[in-house]
Coordinates of C-alpha atoms and ligand atoms in Angstrom, one line a residue:
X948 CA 184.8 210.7 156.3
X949 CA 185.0 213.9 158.4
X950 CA 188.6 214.1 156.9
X951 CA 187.5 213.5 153.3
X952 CA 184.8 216.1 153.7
X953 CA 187.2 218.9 155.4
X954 CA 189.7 218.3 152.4
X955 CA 186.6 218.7 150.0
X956 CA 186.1 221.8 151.3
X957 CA 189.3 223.7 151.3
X958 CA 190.4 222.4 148.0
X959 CA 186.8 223.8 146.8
X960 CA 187.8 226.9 148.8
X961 CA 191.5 226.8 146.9
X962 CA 190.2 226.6 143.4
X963 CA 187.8 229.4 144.0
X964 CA 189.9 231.8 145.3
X965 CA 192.3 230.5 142.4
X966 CA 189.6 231.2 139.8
X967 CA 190.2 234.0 137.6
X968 CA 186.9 234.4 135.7
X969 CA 183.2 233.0 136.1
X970 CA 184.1 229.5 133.6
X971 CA 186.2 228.6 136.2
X972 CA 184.2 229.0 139.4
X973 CA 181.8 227.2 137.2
X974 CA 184.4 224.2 136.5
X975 CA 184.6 224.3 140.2
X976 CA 180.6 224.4 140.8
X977 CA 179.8 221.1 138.4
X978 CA 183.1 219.1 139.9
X979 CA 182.2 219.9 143.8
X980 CA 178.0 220.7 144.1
X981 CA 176.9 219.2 140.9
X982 CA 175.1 215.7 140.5
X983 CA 178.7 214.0 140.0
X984 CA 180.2 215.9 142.1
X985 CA 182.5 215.4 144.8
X986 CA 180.3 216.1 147.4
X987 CA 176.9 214.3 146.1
X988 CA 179.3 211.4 145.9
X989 CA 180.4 211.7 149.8
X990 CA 176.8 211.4 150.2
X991 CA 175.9 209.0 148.2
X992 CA 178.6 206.8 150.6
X993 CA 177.3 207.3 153.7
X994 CA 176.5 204.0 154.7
X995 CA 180.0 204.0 155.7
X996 CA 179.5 206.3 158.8
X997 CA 177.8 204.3 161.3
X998 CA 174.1 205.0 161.9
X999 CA 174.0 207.0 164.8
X1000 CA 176.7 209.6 163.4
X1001 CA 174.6 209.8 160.1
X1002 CA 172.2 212.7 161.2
X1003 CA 175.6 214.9 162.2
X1004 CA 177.2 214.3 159.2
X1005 CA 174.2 215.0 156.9
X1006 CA 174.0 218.1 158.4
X1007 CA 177.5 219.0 158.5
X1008 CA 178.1 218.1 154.7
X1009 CA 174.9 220.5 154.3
X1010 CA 176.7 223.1 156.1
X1011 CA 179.6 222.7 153.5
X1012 CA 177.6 222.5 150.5
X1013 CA 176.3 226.1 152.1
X1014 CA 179.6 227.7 152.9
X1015 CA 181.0 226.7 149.5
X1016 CA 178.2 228.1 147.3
X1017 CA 177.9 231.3 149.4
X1018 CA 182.1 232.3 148.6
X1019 CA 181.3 231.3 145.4
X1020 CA 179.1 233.6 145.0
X1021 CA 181.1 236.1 146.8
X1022 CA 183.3 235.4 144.1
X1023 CA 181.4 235.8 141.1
X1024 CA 180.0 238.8 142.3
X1025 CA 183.6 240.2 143.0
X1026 CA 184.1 239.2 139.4
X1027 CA 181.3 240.6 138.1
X1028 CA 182.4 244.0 139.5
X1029 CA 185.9 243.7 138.4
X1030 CA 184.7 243.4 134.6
X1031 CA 182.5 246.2 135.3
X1032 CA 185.3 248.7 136.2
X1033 CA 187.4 247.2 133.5
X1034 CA 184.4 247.8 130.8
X1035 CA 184.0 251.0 131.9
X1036 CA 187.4 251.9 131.3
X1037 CA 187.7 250.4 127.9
X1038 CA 184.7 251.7 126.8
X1039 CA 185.1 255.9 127.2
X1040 CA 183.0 257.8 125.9
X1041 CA 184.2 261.2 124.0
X1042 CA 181.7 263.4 124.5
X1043 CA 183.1 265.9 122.6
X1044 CA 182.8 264.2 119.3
X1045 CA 180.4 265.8 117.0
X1046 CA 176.8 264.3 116.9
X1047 CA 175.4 262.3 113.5
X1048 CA 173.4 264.8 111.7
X1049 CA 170.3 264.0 109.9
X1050 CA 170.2 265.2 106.6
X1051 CA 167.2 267.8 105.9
X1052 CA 166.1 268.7 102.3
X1053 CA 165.8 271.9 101.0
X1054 CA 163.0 273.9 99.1
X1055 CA 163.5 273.0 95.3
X1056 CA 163.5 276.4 93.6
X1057 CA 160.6 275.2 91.7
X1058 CA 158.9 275.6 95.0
X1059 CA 160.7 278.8 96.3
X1060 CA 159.7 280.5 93.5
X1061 CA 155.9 279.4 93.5
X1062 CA 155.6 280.7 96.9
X1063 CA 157.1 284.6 95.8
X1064 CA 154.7 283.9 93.0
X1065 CA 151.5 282.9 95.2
X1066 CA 152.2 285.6 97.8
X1067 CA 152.1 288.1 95.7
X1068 CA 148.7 287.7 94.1
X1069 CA 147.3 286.4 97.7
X1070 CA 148.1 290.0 98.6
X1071 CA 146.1 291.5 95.9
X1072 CA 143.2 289.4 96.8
X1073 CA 143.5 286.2 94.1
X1074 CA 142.8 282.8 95.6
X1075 CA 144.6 279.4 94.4
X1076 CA 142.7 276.8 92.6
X1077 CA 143.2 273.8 91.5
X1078 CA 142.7 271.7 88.3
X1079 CA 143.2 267.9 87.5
X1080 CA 146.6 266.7 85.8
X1081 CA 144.7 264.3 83.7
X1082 CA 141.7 266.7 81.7
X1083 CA 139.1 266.4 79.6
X1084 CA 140.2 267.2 75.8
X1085 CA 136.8 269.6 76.2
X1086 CA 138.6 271.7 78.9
X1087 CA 142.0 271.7 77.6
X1088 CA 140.9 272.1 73.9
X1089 CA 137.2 272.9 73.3
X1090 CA 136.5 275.5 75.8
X1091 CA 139.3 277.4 75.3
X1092 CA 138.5 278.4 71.6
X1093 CA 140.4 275.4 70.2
X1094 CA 138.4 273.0 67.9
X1095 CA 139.3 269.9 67.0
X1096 CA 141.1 270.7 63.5
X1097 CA 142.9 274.0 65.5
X1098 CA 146.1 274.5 64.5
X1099 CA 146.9 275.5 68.0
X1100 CA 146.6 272.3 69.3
X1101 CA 149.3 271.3 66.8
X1102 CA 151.7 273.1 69.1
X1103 CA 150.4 271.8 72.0
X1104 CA 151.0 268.4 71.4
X1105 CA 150.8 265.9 74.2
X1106 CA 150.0 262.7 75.8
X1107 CA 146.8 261.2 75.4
X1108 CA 144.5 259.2 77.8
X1109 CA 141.9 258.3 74.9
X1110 CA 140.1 260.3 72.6
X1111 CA 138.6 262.6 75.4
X1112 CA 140.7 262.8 78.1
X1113 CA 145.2 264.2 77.6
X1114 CA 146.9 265.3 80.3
X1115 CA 146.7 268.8 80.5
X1116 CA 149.2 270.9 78.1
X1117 CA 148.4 274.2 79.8
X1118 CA 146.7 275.2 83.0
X1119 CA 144.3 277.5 81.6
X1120 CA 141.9 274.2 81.3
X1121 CA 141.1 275.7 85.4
X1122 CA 140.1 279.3 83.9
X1123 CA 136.9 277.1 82.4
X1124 CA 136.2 275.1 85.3
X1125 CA 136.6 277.8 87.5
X1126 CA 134.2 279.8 85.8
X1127 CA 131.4 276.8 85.4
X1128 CA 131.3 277.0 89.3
X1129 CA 129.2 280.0 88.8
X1130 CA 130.3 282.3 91.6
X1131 CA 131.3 286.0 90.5
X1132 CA 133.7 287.7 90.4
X1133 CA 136.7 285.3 90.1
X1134 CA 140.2 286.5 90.9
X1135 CA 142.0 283.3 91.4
X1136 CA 145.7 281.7 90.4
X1137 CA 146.1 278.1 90.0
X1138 CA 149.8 276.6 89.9
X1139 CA 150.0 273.0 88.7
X1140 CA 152.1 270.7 86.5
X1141 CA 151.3 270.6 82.7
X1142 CA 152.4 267.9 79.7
X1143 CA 153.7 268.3 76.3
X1144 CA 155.2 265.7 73.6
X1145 CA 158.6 267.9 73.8
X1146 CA 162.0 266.2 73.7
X1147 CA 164.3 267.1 76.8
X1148 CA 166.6 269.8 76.0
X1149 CA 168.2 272.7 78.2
X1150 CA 164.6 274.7 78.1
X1151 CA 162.2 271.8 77.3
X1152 CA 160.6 269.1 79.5
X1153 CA 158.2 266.7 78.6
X1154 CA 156.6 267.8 81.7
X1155 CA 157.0 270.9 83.3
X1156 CA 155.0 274.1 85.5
X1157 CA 152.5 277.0 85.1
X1158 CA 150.9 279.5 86.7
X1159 CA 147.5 280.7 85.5
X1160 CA 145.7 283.6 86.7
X1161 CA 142.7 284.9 85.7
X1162 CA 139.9 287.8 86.8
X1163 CA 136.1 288.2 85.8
X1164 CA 134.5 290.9 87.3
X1165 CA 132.1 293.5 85.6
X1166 CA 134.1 296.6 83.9
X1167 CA 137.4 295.1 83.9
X1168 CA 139.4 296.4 81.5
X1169 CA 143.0 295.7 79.6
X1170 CA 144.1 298.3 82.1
X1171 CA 143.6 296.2 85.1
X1172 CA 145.3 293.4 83.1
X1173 CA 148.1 296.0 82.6
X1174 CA 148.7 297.5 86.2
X1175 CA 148.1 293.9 87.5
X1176 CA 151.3 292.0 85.9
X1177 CA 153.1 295.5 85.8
X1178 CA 152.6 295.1 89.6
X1179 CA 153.6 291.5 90.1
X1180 CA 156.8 292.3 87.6
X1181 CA 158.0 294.9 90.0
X1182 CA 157.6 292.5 92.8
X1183 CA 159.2 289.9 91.5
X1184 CA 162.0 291.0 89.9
X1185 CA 162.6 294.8 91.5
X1186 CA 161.2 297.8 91.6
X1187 CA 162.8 298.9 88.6
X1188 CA 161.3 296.4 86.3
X1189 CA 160.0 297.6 83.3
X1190 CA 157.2 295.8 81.2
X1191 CA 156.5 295.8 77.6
X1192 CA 153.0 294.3 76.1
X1193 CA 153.6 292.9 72.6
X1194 CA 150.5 292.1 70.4
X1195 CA 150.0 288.2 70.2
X1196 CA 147.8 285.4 69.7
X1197 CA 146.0 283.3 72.1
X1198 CA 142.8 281.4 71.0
X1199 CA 141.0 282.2 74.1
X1200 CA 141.9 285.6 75.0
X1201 CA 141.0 288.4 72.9
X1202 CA 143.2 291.1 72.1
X1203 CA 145.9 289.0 73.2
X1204 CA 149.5 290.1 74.4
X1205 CA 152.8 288.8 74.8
X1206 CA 154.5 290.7 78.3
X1207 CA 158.3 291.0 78.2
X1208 CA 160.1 292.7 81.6
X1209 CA 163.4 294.5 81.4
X1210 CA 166.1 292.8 81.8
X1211 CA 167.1 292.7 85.6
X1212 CA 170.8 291.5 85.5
X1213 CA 171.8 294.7 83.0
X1214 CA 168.7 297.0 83.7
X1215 CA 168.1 296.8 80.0
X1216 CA 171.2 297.9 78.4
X1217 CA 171.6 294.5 76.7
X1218 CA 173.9 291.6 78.2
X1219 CA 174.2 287.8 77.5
X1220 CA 171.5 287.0 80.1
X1221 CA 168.7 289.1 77.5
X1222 CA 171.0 287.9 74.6
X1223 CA 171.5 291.3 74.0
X1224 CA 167.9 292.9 73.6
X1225 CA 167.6 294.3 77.3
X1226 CA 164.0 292.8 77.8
X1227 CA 162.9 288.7 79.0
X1228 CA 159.7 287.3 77.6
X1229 CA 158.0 286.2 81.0
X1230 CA 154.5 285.2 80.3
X1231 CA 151.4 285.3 77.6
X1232 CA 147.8 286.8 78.8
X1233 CA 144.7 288.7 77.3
X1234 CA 141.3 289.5 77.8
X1235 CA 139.0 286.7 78.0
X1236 CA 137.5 286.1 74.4
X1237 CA 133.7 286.4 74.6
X1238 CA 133.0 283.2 73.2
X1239 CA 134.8 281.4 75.9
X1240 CA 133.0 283.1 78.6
X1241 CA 129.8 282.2 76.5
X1242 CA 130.8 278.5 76.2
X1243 CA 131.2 278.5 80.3
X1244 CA 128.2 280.3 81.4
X1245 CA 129.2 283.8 81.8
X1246 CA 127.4 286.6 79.7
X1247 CA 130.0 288.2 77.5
X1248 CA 127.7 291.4 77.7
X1249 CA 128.0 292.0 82.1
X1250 CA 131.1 290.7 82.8
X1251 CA 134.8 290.8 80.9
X1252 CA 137.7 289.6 82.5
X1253 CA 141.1 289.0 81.9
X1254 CA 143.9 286.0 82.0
X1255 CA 147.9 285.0 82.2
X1256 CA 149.8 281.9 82.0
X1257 CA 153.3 282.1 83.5
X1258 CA 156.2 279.0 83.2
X1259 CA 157.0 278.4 86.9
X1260 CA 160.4 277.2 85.7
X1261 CA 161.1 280.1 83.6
X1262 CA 160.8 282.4 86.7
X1263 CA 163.2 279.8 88.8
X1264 CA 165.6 279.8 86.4
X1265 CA 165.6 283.6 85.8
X1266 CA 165.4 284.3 89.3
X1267 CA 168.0 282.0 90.0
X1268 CA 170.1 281.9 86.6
X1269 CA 170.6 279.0 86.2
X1270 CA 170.6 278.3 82.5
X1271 CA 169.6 274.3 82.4
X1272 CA 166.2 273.6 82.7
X1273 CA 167.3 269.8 83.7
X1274 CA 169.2 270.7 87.0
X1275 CA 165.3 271.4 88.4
X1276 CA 164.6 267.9 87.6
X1277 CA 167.8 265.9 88.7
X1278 CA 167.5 266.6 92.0
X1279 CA 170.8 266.7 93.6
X1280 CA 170.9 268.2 96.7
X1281 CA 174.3 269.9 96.1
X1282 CA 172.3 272.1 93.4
X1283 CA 169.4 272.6 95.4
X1284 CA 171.4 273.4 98.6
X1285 CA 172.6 276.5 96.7
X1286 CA 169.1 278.6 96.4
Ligands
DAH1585 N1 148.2 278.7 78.1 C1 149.1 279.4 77.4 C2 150.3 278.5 77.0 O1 150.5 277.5 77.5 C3 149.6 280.6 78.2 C4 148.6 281.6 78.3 C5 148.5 282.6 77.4 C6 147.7 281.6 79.4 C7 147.5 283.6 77.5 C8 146.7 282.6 79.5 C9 146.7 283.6 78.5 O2 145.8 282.6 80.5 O3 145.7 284.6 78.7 O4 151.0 278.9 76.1

């Protein structure tokens, strides 16, 4: 027995130091320690050793089982280290390779040029406002001096809710609810997007920007209107800028003007930017018609005021030249990446 047990033991010993990775010290666990093993089966014939040697030989097959299982795990943790050192060798890491970026956006020029727009007036005192998307036919139409059978809202055409409520084909719908609030004076600019039934072409969009602005104060006069939006030309587009106030129509304002700038690429001379006139149309504005301050509270008689609506992406894409009105709304980010 003592034989069989000593040849247990260094064949176990053999076959671990053999063992070239943890499966096989494992092979060699089950066939030696485990329930069929080898050595559960010496046990199992012990009845063979007489009685009074069976105590000694318990204990010295115990002793076995121990010195077995502790090389083996002298060997697996010898192992274990080997594939550590051999992992970490595979496995370099370059640490001069360049790091993954994460892509950032970029301002839209829609947004760029909102910002010149809303510093500007924010340094001459105006505060933004802002009005609902989806209006009330009353604020878009009525209140601005355009009845029901207008022919002005023939050109204005857009998308209706019901009967009452569009969504907004200008933002001058804020000039009324501004002025319902009550508080005087008013100096305020309110940006926001606006809707019209227009096909998509290079300078239409079926939905698109403005800017209105708008002052009530008592004594103001069309020279305020004047200095003001000669003032925001030159610092928008350069000192230089000219402006030029042609006589126009706007139901709500009253006398009414058209304001064209000189033309900043060829200083007015005439080019293919200005298609050869030297001046850019930029925006419409007037002096608040009496009847509309009348219809929103505001006695005609003590105050006067004036307004302007500018196309936010007229002033992107003259600022920017670009001459197609879609690129704002494609939104590739090789486009916008360039402003
Ligand atoms: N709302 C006008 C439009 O969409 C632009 C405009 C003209 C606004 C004159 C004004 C103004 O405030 O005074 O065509």
């Amino acid at each position: 027995m003592k034989e069989r047990l000593q040849k247990i033991k260094e064949e176990a010993l053999a076959r671990i130091k053999a063992s070239q990775n943890p499966e096989a010290l494992n092979d060699v666990r089950v066939s030696v320690l485990g329930k069929k093993g080898e050595l559960t089966a010496l046990l199992k014939s012990m009845k063979e050793v007489a009685p009074e040697e069976r105590p000694a030989f318990g204990q010295l097959v115990n002793d076995t089982r121990a010195e077995i299982e502790r090389v083996m795990e002298e060997a697996k943790k010898q192992m274990e280290q080997i594939l550590l050192e051999m992992k970490l060798k595979t496995e370099v890491i370059d640490v001069t390779l360049p790091a993954k970026k994460n892509a950032i956006g970029h301002r839209h020029p829609n947004t760029i040029a909102l910002e010149e727009v809303e510093r500007i007036f924010i340094g001459m005192g105006y505060e933004v406002m802002e009005g609902p998307e989806v209006e009330y036919d009353l604020y878009n139409f009525e209140k601005l001096n355009i009845p029901a059978n207008h022919p002005a809202k023939d050109e204005q055409d857009t998308f209706y809710i019901n009967k009452e409520i569009v969504l907004r084909t200008q933002t001058s719908p804020v000039q009324a609810r501004a002025m319902e609030k009550g508080k005087l004076p008013i100096r305020m600019i309110s940006p926001g997007r606006v809707f019209r039934s227009d096909e998509v072409d290079a300078t239409h969009s079926p939905s698109f920007h403005q800017i209105e602005g708008m002052v009530i104060d008592k004594n103001i006069t069309f020279a305020d209107l004047k200095g003001t939006l000669e003032e925001f030309a030159r610092e928008l587009f350069g000192a230089e800028t000219k402006t030029k106030f042609r006589p126009h129509h706007f139901p709500f304002t009253e006398p009414s003007a058209e304001v064209d700038v000189s033309c900043f690429k060829c200083g007015g001379k005439g080019c293919r930017f200005c298609k050869g006139s030297g001046w850019i149309e930029i925006l419409g504005c007037g002096m608040v018609h009496p009847h509309v301050l009348e219809m929103c509270g505001i006695d005609p008689k003590e105050y006067t005021g004036f307004a302007f609506g500018v196309g936010l992406e007229r002033i992107a894409l003259l600022k920017y030249e670009i001459d197609d009105m879609r690129l704002l709304y494609e939104n590739d980010i090789r486009f916008l990446r360039q402003f």
